[in-house]
Amino acid sequence: MATQDMAQSVMRRKPIDDIEEENKHSGLHRSLGLWQLTAIGVGGIIGVGIFSLAGLVAHGSETEPGVGPAVLVSFLIAGLASAAAALSYAEFAGMIPRAGSAYTYGYVALGEIIGWFIGWDLLLEYIAIVAVVAIGISGYFDAALSGVGIQMPDWMTSTPDEGTGGIINLPAILVCLLVTWILSRGTKTFGRFELIAVGIKVVLILFIIGLGIFYINTNNYNPFFPSGFGPVVAGSATVFFAVFGYDAMSTAAEEATDGKKHMPKAIILSLVIAMLLYVAATLVLTGMQNFTEIDPKAGFASAFNSVGLPVIATIISVFAVLSILTVMLTFLLGVTRVWFSMSRDGLLPGWFSKTDKHGTPQRVTWIAGAGAAVLAGVLPIKAVADLTNIGILAAFVVVCLSVIVFRYKKPDAPRTFRLPLMPLVPAFGVFASLFLMFQLHWETWLRFVIWLVVGLIIYFTYGRKHSLMNPDSPRHEEIVEMHRPLP
């Protein structure tokens, strides 16, 4: 009997009607329109993936051969897998515009334990994304200073694993704290900054493409697959980091002026814009410089230096730092809103879901920012990128499965967007995401499993008992007390 009760409790599903009521009293401020949401999505997708990971996968590393110009194919494979998930996110976002994103979708469609699993997963993955982007910014910051004759010491710009005498990546730590402060100023301030910064980013990439075309040497495209097709597929698992971001944007649904209408459009628009820019930019990068000579940390700066344009390389490095900040902001927003949502549902202590006068959950914002700073300061970029990718791919599997289950369980639920070719599109998303997950190194899987085991311990010792879906939860008494009128 006890086993049956436990099974029922972990599979309890959150009703959509409860979500609608919670949204009215969330404490988050609604100030984001369609183009601000799209800017957050583009800001999350385009960043370190194009400015750093494209060069890293093209050039190769000690453990992975360079894929050369075929990095373009790596991006297309990753983008195809991501598109299936993006359509699934769009359907859910138009139906359940809530801060929890994939966590909430899994909770509603598949049950509490699945929701917890994906929410706990995203807490680590989004923090890791902020960290890997900070590492990418550090590389361009170093390149920018080198362009004006300032050389930073290796001990403060790299980690011990890189073998360059590094101790700590200080610029990466500082930039994590900077974006945390920006986000802490409130969603309205953040939305304005994101819109301006993303505009600068898109102009920068168009400038790179427009100028770089004149310096392409077609001999650099031969051979197009220097290491065969296998490493290209493996490379797609790494650059997958570059083709999501809309998922973190969907966590801002409760801060949208019209989430049901604008979220699906913003998700699709942001991915389409990003993929068009990726295709053109990777062709320019590998056409300007032989892939064996590309700097894996600052690819485009390296390419323009190679054709005798060091001033342009310095300009790119300076603006790359600013543009990559938008990725950090998007994912830091994502982790704080997932954390806030899990806390509000009772799965984590209510202390985390308190908001300030700006409608910002300050406590989780600064905790997440500090965690990202620690990861960025001590880990190399590929280790953090792979850890990030396995978590996001797991989230995509859950969301694609959830949209299939919910379409058949709740076919009449109001939807502002319905993905086409159900269930073929989300099923493809499931298989593509699993395929990319199995391209990652066993050490990445080990770290992932350890994190999930820690999460299960917390769930069964705290979350299951305190969940608001549990009629006997102590959190019910706290909520009644909080809303009791003062004498």
Short mmCIF file of C-alpha atoms in Angstrom, two decimals:
data_model
loop_
_atom_site.label_atom_id
_atom_site.label_comp_id
_atom_site.label_asym_id
_atom_site.label_seq_id
_atom_site.Cartn_x
_atom_site.Cartn_y
_atom_site.Cartn_z
CA MET A 1 0.00 0.00 0.00
CA ALA A 2 2.82 2.37 0.93
CA THR A 3 4.55 1.58 -2.34
CA GLN A 4 1.33 2.26 -4.26
CA ASP A 5 0.84 5.60 -2.46
CA MET A 6 4.42 6.61 -3.26
CA ALA A 7 3.98 5.70 -6.93
CA GLN A 8 0.79 7.77 -7.10
CA SER A 9 2.41 10.74 -5.37
CA VAL A 10 5.44 10.95 -7.64
CA MET A 11 3.25 10.70 -10.77
CA ARG A 12 0.71 13.37 -9.72
CA ARG A 13 0.21 15.97 -12.44
CA LYS A 14 -0.22 19.72 -12.05
CA PRO A 15 -3.60 20.91 -13.44
CA ILE A 16 -3.52 23.72 -16.01
CA ASP A 17 -6.27 25.54 -14.09
CA ASP A 18 -3.91 25.85 -11.09
CA ILE A 19 -1.26 27.40 -13.34
CA GLU A 20 -3.65 30.05 -14.65
CA GLU A 21 -4.51 31.08 -11.09
CA GLU A 22 -0.86 31.10 -9.95
CA ASN A 23 0.12 33.35 -12.87
CA LYS A 24 -2.21 36.05 -11.54
CA HIS A 25 -0.32 36.16 -8.23
CA SER A 26 3.24 35.33 -9.30
CA GLY A 27 4.87 38.61 -8.24
CA LEU A 28 6.66 38.80 -11.62
CA HIS A 29 6.13 41.95 -13.72
CA ARG A 30 4.65 41.67 -17.25
CA SER A 31 6.70 43.98 -19.48
CA LEU A 32 8.01 41.94 -22.46
CA GLY A 33 6.48 42.26 -25.95
CA LEU A 34 7.02 40.09 -29.05
CA TRP A 35 10.24 41.75 -30.23
CA GLN A 36 11.75 41.84 -26.75
CA LEU A 37 10.99 38.12 -26.40
CA THR A 38 12.48 37.43 -29.84
CA ALA A 39 15.55 39.45 -28.87
CA ILE A 40 15.93 37.35 -25.71
CA GLY A 41 15.68 34.19 -27.85
CA VAL A 42 18.20 35.41 -30.44
CA GLY A 43 20.35 36.68 -27.60
CA GLY A 44 20.36 33.21 -26.06
CA ILE A 45 21.02 31.34 -29.29
CA ILE A 46 23.68 33.48 -30.98
CA GLY A 47 26.77 33.97 -28.90
CA VAL A 48 29.61 31.76 -27.79
CA GLY A 49 28.41 29.07 -30.21
CA ILE A 50 29.33 31.18 -33.20
CA PHE A 51 32.16 33.21 -31.68
CA SER A 52 33.98 30.34 -29.92
CA LEU A 53 32.54 26.83 -30.45
CA ALA A 54 32.48 27.14 -34.25
CA GLY A 55 36.24 27.67 -34.22
CA LEU A 56 36.78 24.99 -31.58
CA VAL A 57 34.94 22.25 -33.53
CA ALA A 58 36.44 23.32 -36.87
CA HIS A 59 39.99 23.35 -35.48
CA GLY A 60 39.66 20.34 -33.19
CA SER A 61 41.17 19.61 -29.78
CA GLU A 62 43.56 17.11 -28.21
CA THR A 63 40.79 14.51 -27.98
CA GLU A 64 38.67 15.40 -31.05
CA PRO A 65 39.89 15.84 -34.67
CA GLY A 66 39.00 19.07 -36.45
CA VAL A 67 36.03 18.87 -38.81
CA GLY A 68 37.17 21.85 -40.90
CA PRO A 69 34.61 23.50 -43.21
CA ALA A 70 32.16 20.69 -42.38
CA VAL A 71 31.45 22.52 -39.11
CA LEU A 72 28.63 23.98 -41.21
CA VAL A 73 27.10 20.48 -41.43
CA SER A 74 27.53 20.06 -37.66
CA PHE A 75 25.44 23.20 -37.17
CA LEU A 76 22.77 22.01 -39.62
CA ILE A 77 22.44 18.60 -37.89
CA ALA A 78 22.16 20.29 -34.50
CA GLY A 79 19.71 22.84 -35.91
CA LEU A 80 17.46 20.14 -37.38
CA ALA A 81 17.25 18.35 -34.02
CA SER A 82 16.65 21.66 -32.28
CA ALA A 83 13.86 22.67 -34.69
CA ALA A 84 11.75 19.66 -33.72
CA ALA A 85 12.12 20.59 -30.06
CA ALA A 86 11.45 24.27 -30.83
CA LEU A 87 8.07 23.42 -32.35
CA SER A 88 7.21 21.36 -29.27
CA TYR A 89 8.20 24.25 -27.01
CA ALA A 90 6.09 26.59 -29.14
CA GLU A 91 2.96 24.49 -28.68
CA PHE A 92 3.43 24.27 -24.91
CA ALA A 93 4.39 27.94 -24.56
CA GLY A 94 1.17 28.98 -26.30
CA MET A 95 -0.84 26.76 -23.96
CA ILE A 96 1.03 27.13 -20.65
CA PRO A 97 2.82 30.52 -20.50
CA ARG A 98 4.57 29.88 -17.19
CA ALA A 99 8.01 30.64 -15.76
CA GLY A 100 9.03 26.99 -15.38
CA SER A 101 9.26 26.18 -19.12
CA ALA A 102 10.32 22.53 -19.66
CA TYR A 103 9.98 21.82 -15.93
CA THR A 104 6.32 22.86 -15.99
CA TYR A 105 5.57 21.10 -19.28
CA GLY A 106 6.90 17.81 -17.89
CA TYR A 107 5.03 18.33 -14.60
CA VAL A 108 1.70 18.91 -16.37
CA ALA A 109 1.99 16.13 -18.96
CA LEU A 110 4.12 13.36 -17.41
CA GLY A 111 3.96 13.83 -13.63
CA GLU A 112 5.80 15.35 -10.69
CA ILE A 113 8.88 13.12 -10.69
CA ILE A 114 9.51 13.89 -14.38
CA GLY A 115 8.96 17.59 -13.73
CA TRP A 116 11.42 17.45 -10.84
CA PHE A 117 13.95 15.52 -12.91
CA ILE A 118 13.95 18.09 -15.71
CA GLY A 119 13.79 21.09 -13.37
CA TRP A 120 16.73 19.88 -11.31
CA ASP A 121 18.58 19.09 -14.53
CA LEU A 122 18.02 22.64 -15.85
CA LEU A 123 19.29 24.26 -12.67
CA LEU A 124 22.76 22.83 -13.34
CA GLU A 125 22.66 23.13 -17.12
CA TYR A 126 21.64 26.78 -17.26
CA ILE A 127 24.25 27.72 -14.67
CA ALA A 128 26.83 25.77 -16.71
CA ILE A 129 25.76 27.65 -19.86
CA VAL A 130 26.37 30.98 -18.16
CA ALA A 131 29.81 29.67 -17.16
CA VAL A 132 30.81 28.41 -20.63
CA VAL A 133 29.73 31.68 -22.22
CA ALA A 134 31.79 33.59 -19.66
CA ILE A 135 34.81 31.47 -20.64
CA GLY A 136 34.16 32.34 -24.30
CA ILE A 137 33.97 36.04 -23.45
CA SER A 138 37.27 35.74 -21.60
CA GLY A 139 38.95 34.47 -24.78
CA TYR A 140 37.71 37.43 -26.84
CA PHE A 141 38.54 39.87 -24.04
CA ASP A 142 42.10 38.58 -24.03
CA ALA A 143 42.23 38.90 -27.85
CA ALA A 144 40.90 42.48 -27.67
CA LEU A 145 43.58 43.52 -25.18
CA SER A 146 46.30 41.80 -27.22
CA GLY A 147 45.17 43.83 -30.22
CA VAL A 148 46.07 47.05 -28.41
CA GLY A 149 49.35 45.72 -27.03
CA ILE A 150 48.21 44.56 -23.58
CA GLN A 151 49.05 40.99 -22.64
CA MET A 152 47.26 39.48 -19.65
CA PRO A 153 49.22 36.89 -17.63
CA ASP A 154 48.26 33.25 -18.28
CA TRP A 155 47.69 32.51 -14.58
CA MET A 156 44.59 34.74 -14.51
CA THR A 157 43.07 33.98 -17.95
CA SER A 158 42.99 30.17 -18.09
CA THR A 159 42.46 27.08 -15.96
CA PRO A 160 45.04 24.40 -15.01
CA ASP A 161 43.48 21.87 -17.42
CA GLU A 162 44.45 23.99 -20.44
CA GLY A 163 48.18 23.42 -19.86
CA THR A 164 49.19 27.07 -20.26
CA GLY A 165 50.18 27.72 -16.67
CA GLY A 166 46.75 29.03 -15.72
CA ILE A 167 45.33 29.02 -12.21
CA ILE A 168 41.99 30.81 -12.54
CA ASN A 169 39.95 32.51 -15.25
CA LEU A 170 39.44 35.86 -13.56
CA PRO A 171 37.76 37.72 -16.48
CA ALA A 172 35.17 34.92 -16.71
CA ILE A 173 34.38 35.25 -13.00
CA LEU A 174 34.00 39.03 -13.21
CA VAL A 175 31.68 38.90 -16.22
CA CYS A 176 29.43 36.37 -14.41
CA LEU A 177 29.04 38.82 -11.54
CA LEU A 178 28.38 41.69 -13.98
CA VAL A 179 25.46 39.97 -15.74
CA THR A 180 24.06 38.91 -12.37
CA TRP A 181 23.95 42.56 -11.34
CA ILE A 182 22.25 43.58 -14.63
CA LEU A 183 19.56 40.91 -14.22
CA SER A 184 19.03 41.89 -10.58
CA ARG A 185 17.89 45.35 -11.71
CA GLY A 186 14.56 43.93 -12.94
CA THR A 187 12.99 42.46 -16.07
CA LYS A 188 12.12 45.81 -17.66
CA THR A 189 15.73 47.03 -17.44
CA PHE A 190 16.99 43.64 -18.61
CA GLY A 191 14.57 43.62 -21.59
CA ARG A 192 15.76 47.04 -22.79
CA PHE A 193 19.43 46.08 -22.46
CA GLU A 194 18.82 42.79 -24.29
CA LEU A 195 17.03 44.46 -27.21
CA ILE A 196 19.87 46.95 -27.75
CA ALA A 197 22.66 44.41 -27.25
CA VAL A 198 21.07 41.86 -29.60
CA GLY A 199 20.69 44.58 -32.25
CA ILE A 200 24.43 45.30 -31.95
CA LYS A 201 25.17 41.57 -32.15
CA VAL A 202 23.20 41.03 -35.36
CA VAL A 203 24.82 44.08 -36.98
CA LEU A 204 28.25 42.75 -35.94
CA ILE A 205 27.62 39.33 -37.48
CA LEU A 206 26.30 40.87 -40.70
CA PHE A 207 29.43 43.07 -40.79
CA ILE A 208 31.66 40.00 -40.31
CA ILE A 209 29.86 38.14 -43.09
CA GLY A 210 29.77 41.12 -45.48
CA LEU A 211 33.47 41.95 -45.08
CA GLY A 212 34.71 38.38 -44.74
CA ILE A 213 33.20 37.32 -48.07
CA PHE A 214 35.87 39.40 -49.87
CA TYR A 215 38.68 37.44 -48.13
CA ILE A 216 37.44 33.91 -48.71
CA ASN A 217 39.99 31.55 -50.25
CA THR A 218 38.05 28.64 -51.74
CA ASN A 219 41.13 26.41 -51.35
CA ASN A 220 40.38 26.41 -47.61
CA TYR A 221 37.19 24.44 -48.34
CA ASN A 222 39.20 21.53 -49.73
CA PRO A 223 38.85 18.98 -48.26
CA PHE A 224 35.39 19.82 -46.90
CA PHE A 225 35.34 16.72 -44.64
CA PRO A 226 39.03 16.44 -43.59
CA SER A 227 38.29 13.92 -40.82
CA GLY A 228 35.36 12.08 -42.35
CA PHE A 229 31.70 12.25 -41.37
CA GLY A 230 31.93 10.67 -37.90
CA PRO A 231 33.62 13.65 -36.18
CA VAL A 232 31.10 15.97 -37.89
CA VAL A 233 28.26 14.17 -36.12
CA ALA A 234 30.17 14.21 -32.83
CA GLY A 235 30.83 17.91 -33.42
CA SER A 236 27.10 18.52 -33.78
CA ALA A 237 26.68 17.36 -30.17
CA THR A 238 29.13 20.08 -29.08
CA VAL A 239 27.76 22.89 -31.27
CA PHE A 240 24.26 21.95 -30.16
CA PHE A 241 25.06 24.47 -27.46
CA ALA A 242 24.70 27.09 -30.20
CA VAL A 243 21.20 26.20 -31.40
CA PHE A 244 19.08 26.45 -28.29
CA GLY A 245 18.26 29.47 -26.21
CA TYR A 246 14.59 29.76 -27.02
CA ASP A 247 14.00 27.26 -24.18
CA ALA A 248 15.47 29.70 -21.66
CA MET A 249 13.49 32.52 -23.27
CA SER A 250 10.31 30.51 -22.66
CA THR A 251 10.96 30.76 -18.91
CA ALA A 252 10.08 34.47 -19.24
CA ALA A 253 6.50 33.59 -20.26
CA GLU A 254 4.96 35.06 -17.09
CA GLU A 255 6.75 38.33 -17.78
CA ALA A 256 5.34 38.62 -21.32
CA THR A 257 2.51 41.06 -22.00
CA ASP A 258 0.68 38.33 -23.95
CA GLY A 259 2.48 35.03 -23.43
CA LYS A 260 0.01 32.74 -25.19
CA LYS A 261 0.10 34.80 -28.38
CA HIS A 262 3.72 35.98 -28.48
CA MET A 263 5.74 33.07 -27.07
CA PRO A 264 5.24 30.60 -29.99
CA LYS A 265 6.07 33.31 -32.56
CA ALA A 266 9.16 34.44 -30.65
CA ILE A 267 10.48 30.86 -30.33
CA ILE A 268 10.21 30.12 -34.06
CA LEU A 269 11.44 33.56 -35.17
CA SER A 270 14.53 33.42 -32.96
CA LEU A 271 15.63 29.98 -34.23
CA VAL A 272 15.11 30.88 -37.91
CA ILE A 273 17.09 34.14 -37.60
CA ALA A 274 19.92 32.37 -35.76
CA MET A 275 20.29 29.48 -38.22
CA LEU A 276 20.46 31.79 -41.24
CA LEU A 277 23.27 33.76 -39.59
CA TYR A 278 25.10 30.57 -38.50
CA VAL A 279 25.20 29.11 -42.01
CA ALA A 280 26.66 32.28 -43.52
CA ALA A 281 29.12 32.93 -40.67
CA THR A 282 30.62 29.41 -40.60
CA LEU A 283 31.20 29.54 -44.37
CA VAL A 284 33.06 32.83 -43.95
CA LEU A 285 35.11 31.61 -40.98
CA THR A 286 36.42 28.43 -42.63
CA GLY A 287 36.83 30.17 -45.99
CA MET A 288 39.02 32.98 -44.64
CA GLN A 289 41.46 30.78 -42.70
CA ASN A 290 42.54 27.15 -42.94
CA PHE A 291 40.79 25.26 -40.16
CA THR A 292 44.10 24.00 -38.75
CA GLU A 293 45.15 27.60 -37.98
CA ILE A 294 41.88 28.90 -36.49
CA ASP A 295 42.14 29.99 -32.85
CA PRO A 296 39.59 27.76 -31.07
CA LYS A 297 38.94 30.45 -28.44
CA ALA A 298 38.49 33.47 -30.72
CA GLY A 299 37.83 32.14 -34.21
CA PHE A 300 36.74 35.27 -36.07
CA ALA A 301 39.42 37.47 -34.51
CA SER A 302 41.93 34.84 -35.65
CA ALA A 303 40.49 34.77 -39.18
CA PHE A 304 40.69 38.54 -39.69
CA ASN A 305 44.20 38.63 -38.25
CA SER A 306 45.19 35.98 -40.80
CA VAL A 307 44.19 38.22 -43.74
CA GLY A 308 46.04 41.27 -42.41
CA LEU A 309 43.15 43.07 -40.70
CA PRO A 310 44.23 43.23 -37.04
CA VAL A 311 42.19 46.40 -36.38
CA ILE A 312 39.02 44.63 -37.55
CA ALA A 313 39.97 41.65 -35.40
CA THR A 314 40.23 43.92 -32.35
CA ILE A 315 36.87 45.57 -33.12
CA ILE A 316 35.27 42.13 -33.45
CA SER A 317 36.76 41.04 -30.13
CA VAL A 318 35.44 44.13 -28.33
CA PHE A 319 31.91 43.82 -29.72
CA ALA A 320 31.91 40.02 -29.33
CA VAL A 321 32.30 40.53 -25.58
CA LEU A 322 29.21 42.78 -25.51
CA SER A 323 27.14 40.55 -27.78
CA ILE A 324 27.95 37.35 -25.90
CA LEU A 325 26.72 38.99 -22.69
CA THR A 326 23.18 38.57 -24.01
CA VAL A 327 23.55 34.77 -23.93
CA MET A 328 24.58 34.88 -20.30
CA LEU A 329 21.65 37.14 -19.45
CA THR A 330 19.14 34.87 -21.21
CA PHE A 331 20.26 31.72 -19.43
CA LEU A 332 20.75 33.36 -16.06
CA LEU A 333 17.15 34.56 -16.45
CA GLY A 334 16.23 30.95 -17.30
CA VAL A 335 17.79 29.31 -14.26
CA THR A 336 16.34 31.86 -11.84
CA ARG A 337 12.81 31.44 -13.25
CA VAL A 338 12.95 27.62 -13.16
CA TRP A 339 14.30 27.78 -9.59
CA PHE A 340 11.58 30.30 -8.68
CA SER A 341 8.88 28.06 -10.18
CA MET A 342 10.08 24.90 -8.40
CA SER A 343 10.16 26.81 -5.13
CA ARG A 344 6.66 28.22 -5.69
CA ASP A 345 5.38 24.66 -6.30
CA GLY A 346 6.80 23.52 -2.96
CA LEU A 347 9.48 21.22 -4.41
CA LEU A 348 12.18 23.54 -3.05
CA PRO A 349 11.98 25.85 0.02
CA GLY A 350 9.72 28.88 -0.35
CA TRP A 351 12.63 31.13 0.64
CA PHE A 352 13.81 30.96 -2.98
CA SER A 353 10.56 32.29 -4.52
CA LYS A 354 10.53 35.68 -2.78
CA THR A 355 10.58 38.63 -5.19
CA ASP A 356 11.61 42.25 -4.60
CA LYS A 357 10.05 45.56 -5.69
CA HIS A 358 11.34 44.98 -9.26
CA GLY A 359 9.49 41.64 -9.45
CA THR A 360 12.86 39.86 -9.42
CA PRO A 361 13.74 36.75 -7.36
CA GLN A 362 16.96 38.30 -6.04
CA ARG A 363 18.05 35.38 -3.85
CA VAL A 364 18.22 32.79 -6.62
CA THR A 365 19.63 35.36 -9.06
CA TRP A 366 22.73 35.95 -6.93
CA ILE A 367 23.13 32.30 -5.91
CA ALA A 368 23.00 31.17 -9.56
CA GLY A 369 25.37 33.96 -10.63
CA ALA A 370 27.89 32.99 -7.96
CA GLY A 371 27.66 29.30 -8.97
CA ALA A 372 28.32 30.19 -12.61
CA ALA A 373 31.32 32.31 -11.56
CA VAL A 374 32.85 29.34 -9.72
CA LEU A 375 32.41 26.98 -12.71
CA ALA A 376 33.76 29.58 -15.16
CA GLY A 377 36.80 30.24 -13.00
CA VAL A 378 38.05 26.67 -12.72
CA LEU A 379 36.78 24.51 -15.63
CA PRO A 380 37.83 24.43 -19.35
CA ILE A 381 35.27 25.42 -21.99
CA LYS A 382 34.66 22.00 -23.61
CA ALA A 383 34.00 20.20 -20.31
CA VAL A 384 31.40 22.78 -19.35
CA ALA A 385 29.85 22.89 -22.86
CA ASP A 386 29.38 19.10 -22.97
CA LEU A 387 27.87 19.08 -19.47
CA THR A 388 25.45 21.75 -20.63
CA ASN A 389 24.48 19.92 -23.81
CA ILE A 390 23.57 16.61 -22.18
CA GLY A 391 21.20 18.38 -19.81
CA ILE A 392 19.47 20.44 -22.48
CA LEU A 393 19.14 17.41 -24.76
CA ALA A 394 17.50 15.54 -21.86
CA ALA A 395 15.09 18.48 -21.46
CA PHE A 396 14.28 18.33 -25.18
CA VAL A 397 13.48 14.61 -24.90
CA VAL A 398 11.04 15.32 -22.06
CA VAL A 399 9.35 18.25 -23.83
CA CYS A 400 8.93 16.33 -27.10
CA LEU A 401 7.46 13.35 -25.24
CA SER A 402 5.25 15.66 -23.20
CA VAL A 403 3.73 17.36 -26.22
CA ILE A 404 2.81 13.95 -27.70
CA VAL A 405 1.24 12.71 -24.44
CA PHE A 406 -0.63 15.96 -23.82
CA ARG A 407 -1.97 16.19 -27.39
CA TYR A 408 -3.67 12.80 -26.89
CA LYS A 409 -4.66 13.22 -23.25
CA LYS A 410 -5.97 16.80 -23.61
CA PRO A 411 -6.81 17.19 -27.32
CA ASP A 412 -9.33 19.96 -26.64
CA ALA A 413 -7.08 22.15 -24.45
CA PRO A 414 -6.87 25.65 -25.99
CA ARG A 415 -3.66 26.03 -28.04
CA THR A 416 -2.53 29.19 -29.83
CA PHE A 417 -0.05 27.10 -31.86
CA ARG A 418 -0.23 23.45 -32.94
CA LEU A 419 2.94 21.86 -34.27
CA PRO A 420 2.56 20.12 -37.67
CA LEU A 421 2.87 16.40 -38.48
CA MET A 422 2.04 15.13 -35.01
CA PRO A 423 3.55 12.81 -33.75
CA LEU A 424 6.32 12.60 -36.37
CA VAL A 425 7.97 15.96 -35.57
CA PRO A 426 8.25 15.51 -31.77
CA ALA A 427 9.20 11.82 -32.21
CA PHE A 428 12.05 12.92 -34.47
CA GLY A 429 13.03 15.41 -31.77
CA VAL A 430 13.20 12.59 -29.21
CA PHE A 431 15.37 10.31 -31.36
CA ALA A 432 17.62 13.12 -32.59
CA SER A 433 18.22 14.39 -29.06
CA LEU A 434 18.98 10.89 -27.74
CA PHE A 435 21.33 10.30 -30.67
CA LEU A 436 23.27 13.49 -29.91
CA MET A 437 23.38 12.63 -26.19
CA PHE A 438 25.14 9.35 -26.98
CA GLN A 439 27.84 11.22 -28.92
CA LEU A 440 29.06 12.79 -25.68
CA HIS A 441 31.96 11.48 -23.59
CA TRP A 442 31.35 9.00 -20.75
CA GLU A 443 32.74 11.49 -18.21
CA THR A 444 29.96 13.90 -19.18
CA TRP A 445 27.40 11.15 -18.54
CA LEU A 446 28.98 10.39 -15.16
CA ARG A 447 28.74 14.01 -13.98
CA PHE A 448 25.16 14.15 -15.25
CA VAL A 449 24.11 10.98 -13.41
CA ILE A 450 25.74 12.12 -10.15
CA TRP A 451 23.82 15.41 -10.31
CA LEU A 452 20.53 13.57 -10.93
CA VAL A 453 21.14 11.18 -8.01
CA VAL A 454 21.72 14.16 -5.70
CA GLY A 455 18.48 15.64 -7.02
CA LEU A 456 16.49 12.46 -6.35
CA ILE A 457 17.74 12.42 -2.75
CA ILE A 458 16.51 16.01 -2.28
CA TYR A 459 13.18 15.23 -3.91
CA PHE A 460 12.40 12.20 -1.73
CA THR A 461 13.61 13.86 1.48
CA TYR A 462 12.00 17.28 0.90
CA GLY A 463 10.20 17.92 -2.39
CA ARG A 464 7.64 15.06 -2.36
CA LYS A 465 6.46 15.95 1.16
CA HIS A 466 6.35 19.74 0.68
CA SER A 467 4.90 19.76 -2.85
CA LEU A 468 1.70 21.82 -3.08
CA MET A 469 0.20 18.85 -4.92
CA ASN A 470 0.42 16.96 -1.60
CA PRO A 471 -2.77 17.67 0.44
CA ASP A 472 -0.75 17.30 3.67
CA SER A 473 2.09 19.62 2.62
CA PRO A 474 3.32 21.99 5.37
CA ARG A 475 3.52 24.67 2.65
CA HIS A 476 -0.29 24.95 2.57
CA GLU A 477 -0.25 26.29 6.12
CA GLU A 478 2.51 28.77 5.19
CA ILE A 479 0.46 30.11 2.27
CA VAL A 480 -2.68 30.50 4.41
CA GLU A 481 -0.65 32.35 7.04
CA MET A 482 0.97 34.59 4.41
CA HIS A 483 -2.43 35.70 3.02
CA ARG A 484 -4.13 36.09 6.41
CA PRO A 485 -5.14 39.76 6.94
CA LEU A 486 -3.29 41.71 9.59
CA PRO A 487 -5.23 42.36 12.85
#
